[in-house]
Coordinates of C-alpha atoms in Angstrom, one line a residue:
K958 CA -27.3 -5.0 26.1
R959 CA -24.2 -6.2 27.7
L960 CA -21.6 -7.5 25.3
S961 CA -19.2 -9.1 27.8
T962 CA -20.7 -12.5 27.1
Y963 CA -19.6 -12.1 23.4
I964 CA -16.4 -10.1 23.4
E965 CA -13.4 -9.7 25.6
T966 CA -11.3 -6.5 25.4
R967 CA -7.6 -6.3 26.0
L968 CA -5.2 -3.4 26.6
S969 CA -2.1 -4.3 24.7
D970 CA 1.0 -3.0 23.1
G971 CA 0.2 -4.1 19.5
A972 CA -0.6 -7.8 19.6
K973 CA 1.6 -8.7 22.5
E974 CA -1.3 -9.5 24.8
I975 CA -3.2 -11.6 22.3
R976 CA -2.8 -15.2 23.5
F977 CA -2.4 -18.7 22.1
V978 CA -5.2 -21.0 23.5
K979 CA -6.1 -24.6 23.0
D980 CA -9.2 -25.6 21.1
E981 CA -11.5 -28.5 21.9
Q982 CA -9.1 -31.0 20.3
G983 CA -6.2 -29.7 22.4
K984 CA -4.5 -28.0 19.5
E985 CA -2.9 -24.6 20.1
R986 CA -4.3 -21.7 18.1
L987 CA -4.3 -17.9 18.4
E988 CA -7.5 -16.6 20.0
V989 CA -8.2 -14.2 17.1
Q990 CA -8.4 -14.9 13.4
A991 CA -8.1 -11.4 12.0
A992 CA -6.8 -8.0 12.9
L993 CA -7.5 -4.4 12.0
I994 CA -4.6 -1.9 12.3
A995 CA -5.6 1.7 11.4
G996 CA -5.0 5.4 12.2
M997 CA -1.2 5.3 12.4
G998 CA 1.9 5.7 10.2
G999 CA 3.2 2.8 8.1
R1000 CA 6.5 2.5 10.0
L1001 CA 4.7 2.0 13.3
M1002 CA 2.3 -0.5 11.7
I1003 CA 5.2 -2.5 10.3
Q1004 CA 6.9 -2.5 13.7
I1005 CA 3.7 -3.8 15.4
V1006 CA 3.5 -6.7 13.0
K1007 CA 7.2 -7.4 13.3
D1008 CA 7.0 -7.4 17.1
S1009 CA 4.4 -10.2 17.0
L1010 CA 5.1 -11.7 13.7
V1011 CA 4.4 -15.3 14.7
K1012 CA 1.0 -14.3 15.9
F1013 CA 0.2 -12.3 12.7
Q1014 CA 1.4 -15.2 10.5
T1015 CA -1.2 -17.5 12.1
M1016 CA -4.1 -15.1 11.2
D1017 CA -6.2 -15.7 8.2
E1018 CA -6.3 -12.0 7.3
F1019 CA -5.8 -8.5 8.5
V1020 CA -6.9 -5.0 7.4
L1021 CA -4.3 -2.2 7.2
Q1022 CA -4.9 1.5 6.9
P1023 CA -1.5 3.2 6.9
Q1024 CA -1.4 7.0 6.9
S1025 CA 2.2 7.2 5.7
E1026 CA 5.0 5.2 4.0
I1027 CA 2.3 3.2 2.3
A1028 CA 4.7 1.7 -0.3
K1029 CA 6.8 0.2 2.5
V1030 CA 3.7 -1.4 4.0
R1031 CA 2.9 -3.0 0.6
E1032 CA 6.4 -4.3 0.3
F1033 CA 6.4 -5.6 3.8
V1034 CA 3.2 -7.5 3.2
R1035 CA 4.9 -9.5 0.4
E1036 CA 8.0 -10.1 2.5
I1037 CA 6.0 -11.9 5.2
G1038 CA 4.2 -14.2 2.8
Y1039 CA 0.9 -12.4 2.4
H1040 CA -0.7 -10.5 -0.4
I1041 CA -3.2 -7.7 -0.8
E1042 CA -6.5 -9.2 -1.9
K1043 CA -8.6 -6.0 -1.9
E1044 CA -7.9 -2.3 -1.8
D1045 CA -9.9 0.9 -1.4
M1046 CA -9.3 4.6 -1.0
I1047 CA -11.5 7.4 0.3
L1048 CA -11.2 11.1 0.5
E1049 CA -12.5 12.7 3.7
D1050 CA -12.0 16.3 4.9
G1051 CA -9.3 16.8 2.3
K1052 CA -7.3 13.8 3.3
F1053 CA -6.8 10.5 1.4
Y1054 CA -7.1 7.2 3.2
P1055 CA -6.0 4.0 1.5
M1056 CA -7.0 0.7 3.1
M1057 CA -6.1 -2.9 2.2
K1058 CA -7.3 -6.4 3.0
V1059 CA -4.3 -8.7 3.4
V1060 CA -4.6 -12.5 3.2
K1061 CA -2.1 -15.3 3.5
G1062 CA -0.1 -16.6 0.6
A1063 CA 1.0 -15.3 -2.8
D1064 CA -1.7 -14.0 -5.1
G1065 CA -0.9 -16.7 -7.7
L1066 CA -0.5 -14.1 -10.4
N1067 CA 2.5 -13.3 -12.4
W1068 CA 2.0 -9.6 -12.7
S1069 CA 4.4 -9.3 -15.7
V1070 CA 2.2 -11.7 -17.6
N1071 CA -1.1 -10.1 -16.6
L1072 CA -0.3 -6.6 -17.5
P1073 CA -2.6 -4.8 -19.9
K1074 CA -1.4 -4.7 -23.6
W1075 CA -0.6 -0.9 -23.5
L1076 CA 1.7 -1.4 -20.5
M1077 CA 3.4 -4.5 -21.9
E1078 CA 4.2 -2.6 -25.0
K1079 CA 5.9 0.2 -22.9
V1080 CA 7.9 -2.4 -21.0
E1081 CA 9.0 -4.3 -24.1
A1082 CA 9.9 -1.0 -25.8
G1083 CA 12.1 -0.1 -22.8
E1084 CA 10.0 3.0 -21.9
W1085 CA 9.3 1.6 -18.5
K1086 CA 11.4 -0.8 -16.5
E1087 CA 9.8 -3.8 -14.8
S1088 CA 11.2 -2.5 -11.5
E1089 CA 9.5 0.8 -12.0
V1090 CA 6.1 -0.9 -12.7
Q1091 CA 6.5 -2.8 -9.3
E1092 CA 7.5 0.5 -7.7
V1093 CA 4.3 2.2 -9.0
F1094 CA 2.2 -0.8 -7.8
D1095 CA 3.8 -0.5 -4.3
E1096 CA 3.4 3.3 -4.2
Y1097 CA -0.2 3.5 -5.5
G1098 CA -1.7 0.1 -5.1
E1099 CA -2.0 -2.5 -7.9
H1100 CA -5.8 -3.1 -7.3
L1101 CA -6.5 0.6 -7.3
L1102 CA -4.6 1.2 -10.5
R1103 CA -6.1 -1.8 -12.3
G1104 CA -9.6 -0.8 -11.1
Q1105 CA -9.0 2.8 -12.2
H1106 CA -10.2 3.9 -8.7
P1107 CA -11.5 7.5 -9.0
T1108 CA -10.2 8.6 -5.7
L1109 CA -6.7 7.4 -6.6
S1110 CA -7.0 9.5 -9.8
Q1111 CA -7.8 12.6 -7.6
Y1112 CA -4.8 11.8 -5.3
L1113 CA -2.4 11.5 -8.2
Q1114 CA -3.5 14.7 -9.8
K1115 CA -3.1 16.5 -6.5
E1116 CA 0.3 15.0 -6.0
R1117 CA 1.3 16.0 -9.5
E1118 CA 0.4 19.7 -8.9
L1119 CA 2.2 19.6 -5.5
Y1120 CA 5.5 18.3 -6.9
Q1121 CA 5.4 20.5 -10.0
G1122 CA 5.1 23.5 -7.7
I1123 CA 8.1 22.2 -5.6
L1124 CA 10.1 21.7 -8.8
K1125 CA 9.4 25.2 -10.0
N1126 CA 10.6 26.7 -6.8
L1127 CA 13.8 24.5 -6.8
R1128 CA 14.7 25.7 -10.3
Q1129 CA 15.1 29.2 -8.9
L1130 CA 17.9 28.0 -6.7
D1131 CA 21.4 27.4 -8.0
T1132 CA 22.9 25.0 -5.6
V1133 CA 24.2 21.4 -5.7
K1134 CA 21.6 20.5 -3.0
S1135 CA 18.7 21.9 -5.0
E1136 CA 19.9 20.1 -8.2
L1137 CA 19.9 16.8 -6.3
R1138 CA 16.5 17.5 -4.9
Q1139 CA 15.2 18.3 -8.4
Q1140 CA 16.4 14.9 -9.6
E1141 CA 14.4 13.3 -6.8
I1142 CA 11.3 15.4 -7.6
R1143 CA 11.6 14.5 -11.3
Q1144 CA 11.7 10.8 -10.5
K1145 CA 8.7 11.3 -8.2
L1146 CA 6.8 13.0 -11.0
K1147 CA 7.7 10.1 -13.3
M1148 CA 6.1 7.7 -10.9
I1149 CA 3.0 9.9 -10.6
D1150 CA 2.7 10.1 -14.4
M1151 CA 3.1 6.3 -14.7
G1152 CA 0.2 6.0 -12.2
L1153 CA -1.9 8.5 -14.1
E1154 CA -1.3 6.6 -17.4
W1155 CA -3.5 3.8 -16.1
F1156 CA -6.5 6.2 -16.3
K1157 CA -5.9 6.9 -20.0
H1158 CA -6.7 3.4 -21.2
E1159 CA -9.7 1.2 -21.3
M1160 CA -9.2 -1.7 -18.9
Q1161 CA -10.1 -5.2 -19.9

């Protein structure tokens, strides 16, 4: 069955060829209400949205599936006045794919008030900084952590093994550069362990 009656395709650099049109009342609106951006790196994804920011900010929602620099994508979502409403992650052919539904507006939650008791105790005791908690949310996804998503647990365990191996190799080198890299890896491992900590507690 022909679909040209129902859909119109457009070859476009990002959203540049998506148009503003007038509705029956003569009001201008964007001809789409949602967007799906997938199968590319986070930096390119951010650039596509930036290049057509006015258009994206008129959409009700969009779905993002970045394949790199995912933390930067989550940060960017907040910066443009949206929030992640839902998140999922799958493992296929040995690769992990996170995806997020992004909607307009702040989520209305004060994350520092809505943290589980075990985490609040760590923050109050000074074991974890609030900035580190936000960094972990950006890196691994607040919804995935709060929901103790099993695929995220697999991802974190795999990342931990990877970075522990890198750190072991770096310890065999005695250079200033290797020491600086070791510091970076230790911080990365701390973030991973903070993520894994969510899977050790019963969520309310």
